[in-house]
PDB file of C-alpha atoms in Angstrom:
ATOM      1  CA  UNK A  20     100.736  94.048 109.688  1.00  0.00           C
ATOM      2  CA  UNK A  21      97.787  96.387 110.022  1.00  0.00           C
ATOM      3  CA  UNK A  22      98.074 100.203 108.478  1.00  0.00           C
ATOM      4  CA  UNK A  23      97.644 101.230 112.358  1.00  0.00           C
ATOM      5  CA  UNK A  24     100.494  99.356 113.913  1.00  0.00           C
ATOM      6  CA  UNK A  25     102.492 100.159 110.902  1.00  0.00           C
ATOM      7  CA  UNK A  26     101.602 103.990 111.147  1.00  0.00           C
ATOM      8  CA  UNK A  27     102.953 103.340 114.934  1.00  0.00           C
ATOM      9  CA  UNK A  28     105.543 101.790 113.866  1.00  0.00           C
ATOM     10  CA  UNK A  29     107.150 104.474 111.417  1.00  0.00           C
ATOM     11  CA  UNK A  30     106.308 106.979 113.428  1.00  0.00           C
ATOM     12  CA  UNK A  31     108.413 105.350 116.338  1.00  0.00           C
ATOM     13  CA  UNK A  32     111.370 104.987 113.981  1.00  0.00           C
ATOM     14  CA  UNK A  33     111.269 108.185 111.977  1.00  0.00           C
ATOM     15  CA  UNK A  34     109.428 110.880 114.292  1.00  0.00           C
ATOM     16  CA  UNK A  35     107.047 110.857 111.408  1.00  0.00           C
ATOM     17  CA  UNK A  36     103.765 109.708 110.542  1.00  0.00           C
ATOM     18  CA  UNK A  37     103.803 108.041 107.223  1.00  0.00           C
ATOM     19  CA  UNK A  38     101.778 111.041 105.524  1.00  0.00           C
ATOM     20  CA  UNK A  39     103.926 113.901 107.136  1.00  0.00           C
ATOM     21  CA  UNK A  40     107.145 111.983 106.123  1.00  0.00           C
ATOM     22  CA  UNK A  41     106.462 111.605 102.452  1.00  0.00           C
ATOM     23  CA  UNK A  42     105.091 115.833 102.511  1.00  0.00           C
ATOM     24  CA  UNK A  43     108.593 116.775 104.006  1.00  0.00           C
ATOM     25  CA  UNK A  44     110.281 114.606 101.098  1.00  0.00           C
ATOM     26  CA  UNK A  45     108.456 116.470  98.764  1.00  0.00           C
ATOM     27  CA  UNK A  46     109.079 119.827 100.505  1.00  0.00           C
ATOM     28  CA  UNK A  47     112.706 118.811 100.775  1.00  0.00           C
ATOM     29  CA  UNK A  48     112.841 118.180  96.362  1.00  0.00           C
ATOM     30  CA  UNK A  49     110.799 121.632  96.431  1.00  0.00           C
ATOM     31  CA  UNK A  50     113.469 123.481  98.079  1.00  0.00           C
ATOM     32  CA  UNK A  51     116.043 121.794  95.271  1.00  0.00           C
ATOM     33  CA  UNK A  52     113.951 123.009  92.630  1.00  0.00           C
ATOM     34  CA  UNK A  53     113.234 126.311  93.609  1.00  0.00           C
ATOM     35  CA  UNK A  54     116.700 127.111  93.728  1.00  0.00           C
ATOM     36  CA  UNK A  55     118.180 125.207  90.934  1.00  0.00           C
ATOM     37  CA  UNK A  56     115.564 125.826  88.080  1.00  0.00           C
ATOM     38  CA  UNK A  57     113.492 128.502  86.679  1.00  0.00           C
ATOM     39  CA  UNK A  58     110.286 126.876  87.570  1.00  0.00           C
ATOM     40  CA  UNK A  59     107.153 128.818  89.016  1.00  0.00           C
ATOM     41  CA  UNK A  60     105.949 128.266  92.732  1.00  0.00           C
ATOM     42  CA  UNK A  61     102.588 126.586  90.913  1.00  0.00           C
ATOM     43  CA  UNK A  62     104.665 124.162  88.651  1.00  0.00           C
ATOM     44  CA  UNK A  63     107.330 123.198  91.781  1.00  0.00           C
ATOM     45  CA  UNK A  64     104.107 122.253  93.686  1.00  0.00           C
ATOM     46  CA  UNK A  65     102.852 120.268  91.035  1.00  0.00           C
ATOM     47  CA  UNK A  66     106.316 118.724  89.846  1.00  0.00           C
ATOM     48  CA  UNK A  67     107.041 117.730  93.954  1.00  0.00           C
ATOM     49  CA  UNK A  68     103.204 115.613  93.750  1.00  0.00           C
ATOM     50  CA  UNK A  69     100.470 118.398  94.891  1.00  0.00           C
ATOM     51  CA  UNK A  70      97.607 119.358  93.275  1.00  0.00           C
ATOM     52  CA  UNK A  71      96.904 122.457  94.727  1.00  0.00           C
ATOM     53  CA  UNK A  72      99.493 125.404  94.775  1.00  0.00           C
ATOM     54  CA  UNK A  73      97.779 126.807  98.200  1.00  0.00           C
ATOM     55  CA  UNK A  74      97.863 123.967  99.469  1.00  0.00           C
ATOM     56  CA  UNK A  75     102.033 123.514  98.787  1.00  0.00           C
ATOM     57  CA  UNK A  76     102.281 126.840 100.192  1.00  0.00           C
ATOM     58  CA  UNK A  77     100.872 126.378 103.707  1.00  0.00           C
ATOM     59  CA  UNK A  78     102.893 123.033 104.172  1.00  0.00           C
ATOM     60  CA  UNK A  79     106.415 124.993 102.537  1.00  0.00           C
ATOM     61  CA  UNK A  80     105.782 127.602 105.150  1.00  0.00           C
ATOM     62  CA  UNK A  81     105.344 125.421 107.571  1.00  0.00           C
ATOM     63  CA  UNK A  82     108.140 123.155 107.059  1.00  0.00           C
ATOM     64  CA  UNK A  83     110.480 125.963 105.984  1.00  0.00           C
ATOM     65  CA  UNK A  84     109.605 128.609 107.995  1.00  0.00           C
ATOM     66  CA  UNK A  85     109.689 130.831 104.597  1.00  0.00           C
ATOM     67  CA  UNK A  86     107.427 131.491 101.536  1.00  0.00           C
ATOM     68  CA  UNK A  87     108.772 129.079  98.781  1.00  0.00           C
ATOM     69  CA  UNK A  88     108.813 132.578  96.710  1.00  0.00           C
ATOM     70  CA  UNK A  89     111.692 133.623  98.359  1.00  0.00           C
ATOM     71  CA  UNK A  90     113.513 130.387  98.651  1.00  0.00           C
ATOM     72  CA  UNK A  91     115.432 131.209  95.360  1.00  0.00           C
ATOM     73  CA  UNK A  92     116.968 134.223  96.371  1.00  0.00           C
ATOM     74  CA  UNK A  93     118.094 131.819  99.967  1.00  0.00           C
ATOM     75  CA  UNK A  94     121.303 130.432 100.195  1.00  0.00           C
ATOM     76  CA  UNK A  95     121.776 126.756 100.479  1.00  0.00           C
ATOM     77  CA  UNK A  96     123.796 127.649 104.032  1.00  0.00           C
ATOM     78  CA  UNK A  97     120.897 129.450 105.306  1.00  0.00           C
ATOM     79  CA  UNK A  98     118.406 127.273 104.587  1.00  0.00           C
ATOM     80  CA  UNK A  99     120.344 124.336 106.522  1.00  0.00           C
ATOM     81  CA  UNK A 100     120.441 126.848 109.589  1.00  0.00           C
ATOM     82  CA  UNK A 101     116.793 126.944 109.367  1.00  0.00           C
ATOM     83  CA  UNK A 102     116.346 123.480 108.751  1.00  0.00           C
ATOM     84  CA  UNK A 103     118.253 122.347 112.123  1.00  0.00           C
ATOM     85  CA  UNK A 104     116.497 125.733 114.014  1.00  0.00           C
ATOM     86  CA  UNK A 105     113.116 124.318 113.144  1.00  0.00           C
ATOM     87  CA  UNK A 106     113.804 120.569 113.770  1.00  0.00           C
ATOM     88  CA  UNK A 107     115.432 121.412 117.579  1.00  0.00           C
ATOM     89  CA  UNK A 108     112.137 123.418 118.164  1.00  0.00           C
ATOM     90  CA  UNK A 109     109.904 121.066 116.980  1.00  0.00           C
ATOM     91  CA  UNK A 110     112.085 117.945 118.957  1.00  0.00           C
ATOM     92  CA  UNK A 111     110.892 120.583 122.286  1.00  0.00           C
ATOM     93  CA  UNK A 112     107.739 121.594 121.695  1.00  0.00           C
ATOM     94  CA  UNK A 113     107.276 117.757 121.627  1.00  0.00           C
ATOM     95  CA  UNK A 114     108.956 117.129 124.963  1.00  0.00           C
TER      96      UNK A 114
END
């Protein structure tokens, strides 16, 4: 199978492109250890696979909807409000 039809493939299947699905998997482990540890922002974003902080930050923000700085203080409840919130938007902004 080529990397193109298998790309097509997963994205079919998950609503993901291989890339964006393993970022949200990191993202998602982020979110655990943000509010189960005492870990910085910088060692979270390396721990979860990124090399650059910035870099975590734009795609937490974007994934999230908040700064990973104040995911600590977020409840767990919360954050699954804002997880279906920004998955029913994004389903319709695809439509």
């Amino acid at each position: 199978m080529s990397p193109r039809n298998f790309s097509r493939i997963f994205h079919k299947t998950c609503g993901l492109s291989p890339v964006n699905y393993i970022i949200k998997l990191r993202i998602d482990h982020a979110c655990e250890l943000l509010q189960n540890s005492s870990l910085t922002v910088s060692q979270v974003a390396y721990a979860c696979g990124f090399q650059d902080s910035n870099y975590f930050t734009r795609q937490f923000k974007g994934i999230s909807g908040l700064a990973p700085e104040i995911i600590a203080g977020v409840s767990v409840e919360r954050l699954r409000a804002a997880a279906v919130y920004f998955t029913l938007n994004a389903a319709n902004a695809q439509t």
